[in-house]
PDB file of C-alpha atoms in Angstrom:
ATOM      1  CA  MET A   1      -0.013   0.059   0.037  1.00  0.00           C
ATOM      2  CA  ALA A   2       2.809   2.424   0.897  1.00  0.00           C
ATOM      3  CA  GLU A   3       4.207   1.943  -2.755  1.00  0.00           C
ATOM      4  CA  GLU A   4       0.824   2.994  -4.321  1.00  0.00           C
ATOM      5  CA  HIS A   5       0.977   6.488  -2.704  1.00  0.00           C
ATOM      6  CA  LYS A   6       4.689   7.184  -3.757  1.00  0.00           C
ATOM      7  CA  LYS A   7       5.063   9.692  -6.412  1.00  0.00           C
ATOM      8  CA  GLY A   8       7.991   9.917  -8.795  1.00  0.00           C
ATOM      9  CA  ARG A   9      10.462   7.052 -10.214  1.00  0.00           C
ATOM     10  CA  TYR A  10      11.511   4.776  -7.318  1.00  0.00           C
ATOM     11  CA  ARG A  11      11.631   1.483  -9.117  1.00  0.00           C
ATOM     12  CA  ILE A  12      15.043   0.339 -10.519  1.00  0.00           C
ATOM     13  CA  ILE A  13      15.570  -2.131 -13.096  1.00  0.00           C
ATOM     14  CA  GLY A  14      19.208  -3.833 -13.435  1.00  0.00           C
ATOM     15  CA  LEU A  15      20.028  -4.487 -17.144  1.00  0.00           C
ATOM     16  CA  ARG A  16      23.243  -5.746 -18.419  1.00  0.00           C
ATOM     17  CA  LEU A  17      24.389  -5.042 -21.979  1.00  0.00           C
ATOM     18  CA  THR A  18      27.501  -5.911 -24.026  1.00  0.00           C
ATOM     19  CA  GLY A  19      29.740  -3.574 -25.200  1.00  0.00           C
ATOM     20  CA  GLU A  20      28.353  -3.479 -28.574  1.00  0.00           C
ATOM     21  CA  GLU A  21      24.703  -3.136 -27.565  1.00  0.00           C
ATOM     22  CA  PHE A  22      25.767  -0.351 -25.085  1.00  0.00           C
ATOM     23  CA  GLY A  23      27.656   1.390 -27.853  1.00  0.00           C
ATOM     24  CA  LYS A  24      24.631   1.432 -30.072  1.00  0.00           C
ATOM     25  CA  LEU A  25      22.407   2.693 -27.143  1.00  0.00           C
ATOM     26  CA  GLU A  26      24.958   5.529 -26.474  1.00  0.00           C
ATOM     27  CA  SER A  27      25.155   6.377 -30.054  1.00  0.00           C
ATOM     28  CA  GLY A  28      21.517   6.762 -30.478  1.00  0.00           C
ATOM     29  CA  TRP A  29      21.371   8.819 -27.212  1.00  0.00           C
ATOM     30  CA  LYS A  30      24.143  11.097 -28.491  1.00  0.00           C
ATOM     31  CA  LYS A  31      22.443  11.821 -31.777  1.00  0.00           C
ATOM     32  CA  SER A  32      19.219  12.787 -30.016  1.00  0.00           C
ATOM     33  CA  THR A  33      18.231  15.975 -27.934  1.00  0.00           C
ATOM     34  CA  VAL A  34      17.595  13.837 -24.858  1.00  0.00           C
ATOM     35  CA  GLY A  35      19.842  14.963 -22.026  1.00  0.00           C
ATOM     36  CA  LYS A  36      20.100  12.054 -19.728  1.00  0.00           C
ATOM     37  CA  LEU A  37      20.769   8.369 -20.794  1.00  0.00           C
ATOM     38  CA  SER A  38      18.096   6.931 -18.528  1.00  0.00           C
ATOM     39  CA  GLU A  39      15.470   9.298 -20.054  1.00  0.00           C
ATOM     40  CA  TYR A  40      16.550   8.272 -23.419  1.00  0.00           C
ATOM     41  CA  VAL A  41      16.161   4.519 -22.376  1.00  0.00           C
ATOM     42  CA  ARG A  42      12.573   5.323 -21.014  1.00  0.00           C
ATOM     43  CA  ARG A  43      11.505   7.071 -24.201  1.00  0.00           C
ATOM     44  CA  VAL A  44      12.837   4.169 -26.263  1.00  0.00           C
ATOM     45  CA  LEU A  45      11.084   1.439 -23.934  1.00  0.00           C
ATOM     46  CA  PHE A  46       7.712   3.160 -23.940  1.00  0.00           C
ATOM     47  CA  GLY A  47       7.814   4.048 -27.815  1.00  0.00           C
ATOM     48  CA  LYS A  48       7.752   7.927 -27.013  1.00  0.00           C
ATOM     49  CA  ARG A  49       8.936  10.464 -29.527  1.00  0.00           C
ATOM     50  CA  ILE A  50      12.803  11.149 -29.684  1.00  0.00           C
ATOM     51  CA  THR A  51      14.003  14.043 -31.585  1.00  0.00           C
ATOM     52  CA  VAL A  52      17.292  13.200 -33.423  1.00  0.00           C
ATOM     53  CA  TYR A  53      19.923  15.749 -34.746  1.00  0.00           C
ATOM     54  CA  SER A  54      20.676  15.349 -38.313  1.00  0.00           C
ATOM     55  CA  ARG A  55      23.458  16.631 -40.474  1.00  0.00           C
ATOM     56  CA  ASN A  56      23.427  18.218 -44.023  1.00  0.00           C
ATOM     57  CA  GLN A  57      26.632  17.594 -45.836  1.00  0.00           C
ATOM     58  CA  SER A  58      26.065  20.542 -48.299  1.00  0.00           C
ATOM     59  CA  THR A  59      25.489  22.769 -45.300  1.00  0.00           C
ATOM     60  CA  ASP A  60      28.567  21.440 -43.531  1.00  0.00           C
ATOM     61  CA  GLU A  61      30.555  22.318 -46.779  1.00  0.00           C
ATOM     62  CA  LEU A  62      28.938  25.637 -47.035  1.00  0.00           C
ATOM     63  CA  ILE A  63      29.971  26.547 -43.415  1.00  0.00           C
ATOM     64  CA  ALA A  64      33.569  25.642 -44.041  1.00  0.00           C
ATOM     65  CA  GLU A  65      33.775  27.670 -47.169  1.00  0.00           C
ATOM     66  CA  LEU A  66      32.350  30.659 -45.411  1.00  0.00           C
ATOM     67  CA  ILE A  67      34.627  30.357 -42.367  1.00  0.00           C
ATOM     68  CA  VAL A  68      37.414  30.571 -44.721  1.00  0.00           C
ATOM     69  CA  VAL A  69      35.975  33.571 -46.599  1.00  0.00           C
ATOM     70  CA  ARG A  70      35.350  35.267 -43.256  1.00  0.00           C
ATOM     71  CA  ARG A  71      38.930  34.849 -42.299  1.00  0.00           C
ATOM     72  CA  GLU A  72      39.987  36.312 -45.742  1.00  0.00           C
ATOM     73  CA  LEU A  73      37.506  39.295 -45.728  1.00  0.00           C
ATOM     74  CA  HIS A  74      38.806  40.011 -41.978  1.00  0.00           C
ATOM     75  CA  ALA A  75      42.400  40.149 -43.102  1.00  0.00           C
ATOM     76  CA  ILE A  76      41.541  42.442 -45.889  1.00  0.00           C
ATOM     77  CA  GLY A  77      39.617  44.624 -43.722  1.00  0.00           C
ATOM     78  CA  VAL A  78      42.500  44.793 -41.228  1.00  0.00           C
ATOM     79  CA  ASN A  79      44.615  45.941 -44.131  1.00  0.00           C
ATOM     80  CA  PHE A  80      42.156  48.573 -45.253  1.00  0.00           C
ATOM     81  CA  ASN A  81      42.132  49.984 -41.792  1.00  0.00           C
ATOM     82  CA  GLN A  82      45.962  50.100 -41.814  1.00  0.00           C
ATOM     83  CA  ALA A  83      46.261  51.739 -45.105  1.00  0.00           C
ATOM     84  CA  VAL A  84      43.752  54.441 -44.240  1.00  0.00           C
ATOM     85  CA  HIS A  85      45.465  55.187 -40.840  1.00  0.00           C
ATOM     86  CA  ARG A  86      48.918  55.440 -42.619  1.00  0.00           C
ATOM     87  CA  LEU A  87      47.456  57.578 -45.383  1.00  0.00           C
ATOM     88  CA  ASN A  88      46.261  59.857 -42.676  1.00  0.00           C
ATOM     89  CA  MET A  89      49.678  60.036 -40.953  1.00  0.00           C
ATOM     90  CA  LEU A  90      51.701  60.466 -44.265  1.00  0.00           C
ATOM     91  CA  ASP A  91      53.064  63.967 -45.295  1.00  0.00           C
ATOM     92  CA  HIS A  92      55.285  62.944 -47.981  1.00  0.00           C
ATOM     93  CA  SER A  93      54.080  62.100 -51.462  1.00  0.00           C
ATOM     94  CA  PRO A  94      56.410  59.261 -52.378  1.00  0.00           C
ATOM     95  CA  GLN A  95      55.186  57.368 -49.408  1.00  0.00           C
ATOM     96  CA  MET A  96      51.549  58.252 -50.457  1.00  0.00           C
ATOM     97  CA  GLU A  97      52.031  56.580 -53.720  1.00  0.00           C
ATOM     98  CA  VAL A  98      53.255  53.173 -52.165  1.00  0.00           C
ATOM     99  CA  TRP A  99      50.046  53.112 -49.745  1.00  0.00           C
ATOM    100  CA  VAL A 100      47.812  53.983 -52.707  1.00  0.00           C
ATOM    101  CA  LYS A 101      49.258  51.036 -54.619  1.00  0.00           C
ATOM    102  CA  ARG A 102      48.544  48.547 -51.463  1.00  0.00           C
ATOM    103  CA  PHE A 103      45.333  49.923 -51.187  1.00  0.00           C
ATOM    104  CA  GLU A 104      44.437  49.122 -54.907  1.00  0.00           C
ATOM    105  CA  ARG A 105      45.824  45.645 -54.421  1.00  0.00           C
ATOM    106  CA  ASP A 106      43.827  45.138 -51.333  1.00  0.00           C
ATOM    107  CA  ARG A 107      40.688  46.632 -53.161  1.00  0.00           C
ATOM    108  CA  ASP A 108      41.273  44.189 -55.983  1.00  0.00           C
ATOM    109  CA  ALA A 109      41.695  41.360 -53.564  1.00  0.00           C
ATOM    110  CA  PHE A 110      38.513  42.260 -51.790  1.00  0.00           C
ATOM    111  CA  PHE A 111      36.581  42.329 -55.017  1.00  0.00           C
ATOM    112  CA  ALA A 112      37.849  39.008 -56.041  1.00  0.00           C
ATOM    113  CA  VAL A 113      36.955  37.328 -52.782  1.00  0.00           C
ATOM    114  CA  SER A 114      33.528  39.105 -53.005  1.00  0.00           C
ATOM    115  CA  ASN A 115      33.176  37.598 -56.351  1.00  0.00           C
ATOM    116  CA  GLU A 116      33.971  34.121 -55.110  1.00  0.00           C
ATOM    117  CA  VAL A 117      31.205  34.352 -52.429  1.00  0.00           C
ATOM    118  CA  ARG A 118      28.733  35.566 -54.898  1.00  0.00           C
ATOM    119  CA  LEU A 119      29.521  32.586 -57.169  1.00  0.00           C
ATOM    120  CA  LYS A 120      29.515  30.187 -54.289  1.00  0.00           C
ATOM    121  CA  VAL A 121      26.280  31.396 -52.978  1.00  0.00           C
ATOM    122  CA  ASN A 122      24.597  31.186 -56.398  1.00  0.00           C
ATOM    123  CA  SER A 123      26.049  27.655 -56.802  1.00  0.00           C
ATOM    124  CA  ILE A 124      24.381  26.566 -53.504  1.00  0.00           C
ATOM    125  CA  SER A 125      21.200  28.190 -54.135  1.00  0.00           C
ATOM    126  CA  GLU A 126      20.919  26.375 -57.545  1.00  0.00           C
ATOM    127  CA  GLN A 127      21.449  23.072 -55.511  1.00  0.00           C
ATOM    128  CA  TRP A 128      18.946  24.023 -52.816  1.00  0.00           C
ATOM    129  CA  LEU A 129      16.180  25.728 -55.028  1.00  0.00           C
ATOM    130  CA  PRO A 130      14.235  23.499 -57.458  1.00  0.00           C
TER     131      PRO A 130
END
């Protein structure tokens, strides 16, 4: 009678698994959004819904490409800032010509990377959109 009035989980089930069985169980749990292994086992046991993470290979590739592009654009931005700072400090014409040439080189690099980004986004949008 006392057990009927208890609330919560108080019953324990001992379960022995092989390494392979536990590996499969753990793998499924880690792919899911369930925080605790015990909750995952209960959901599997009682046929409740389990949300699973899935990965999209094209999205992973896009993210990797965008990380590289972000680094390149950041480096170009730093070079732009340095160029503008130096141009403001210069008072001699010959030094100014060197920095203008560097600025033009960085500008061309920026537009080249921007064009790559545009082409990559167009390619991905053609894949994703019917």
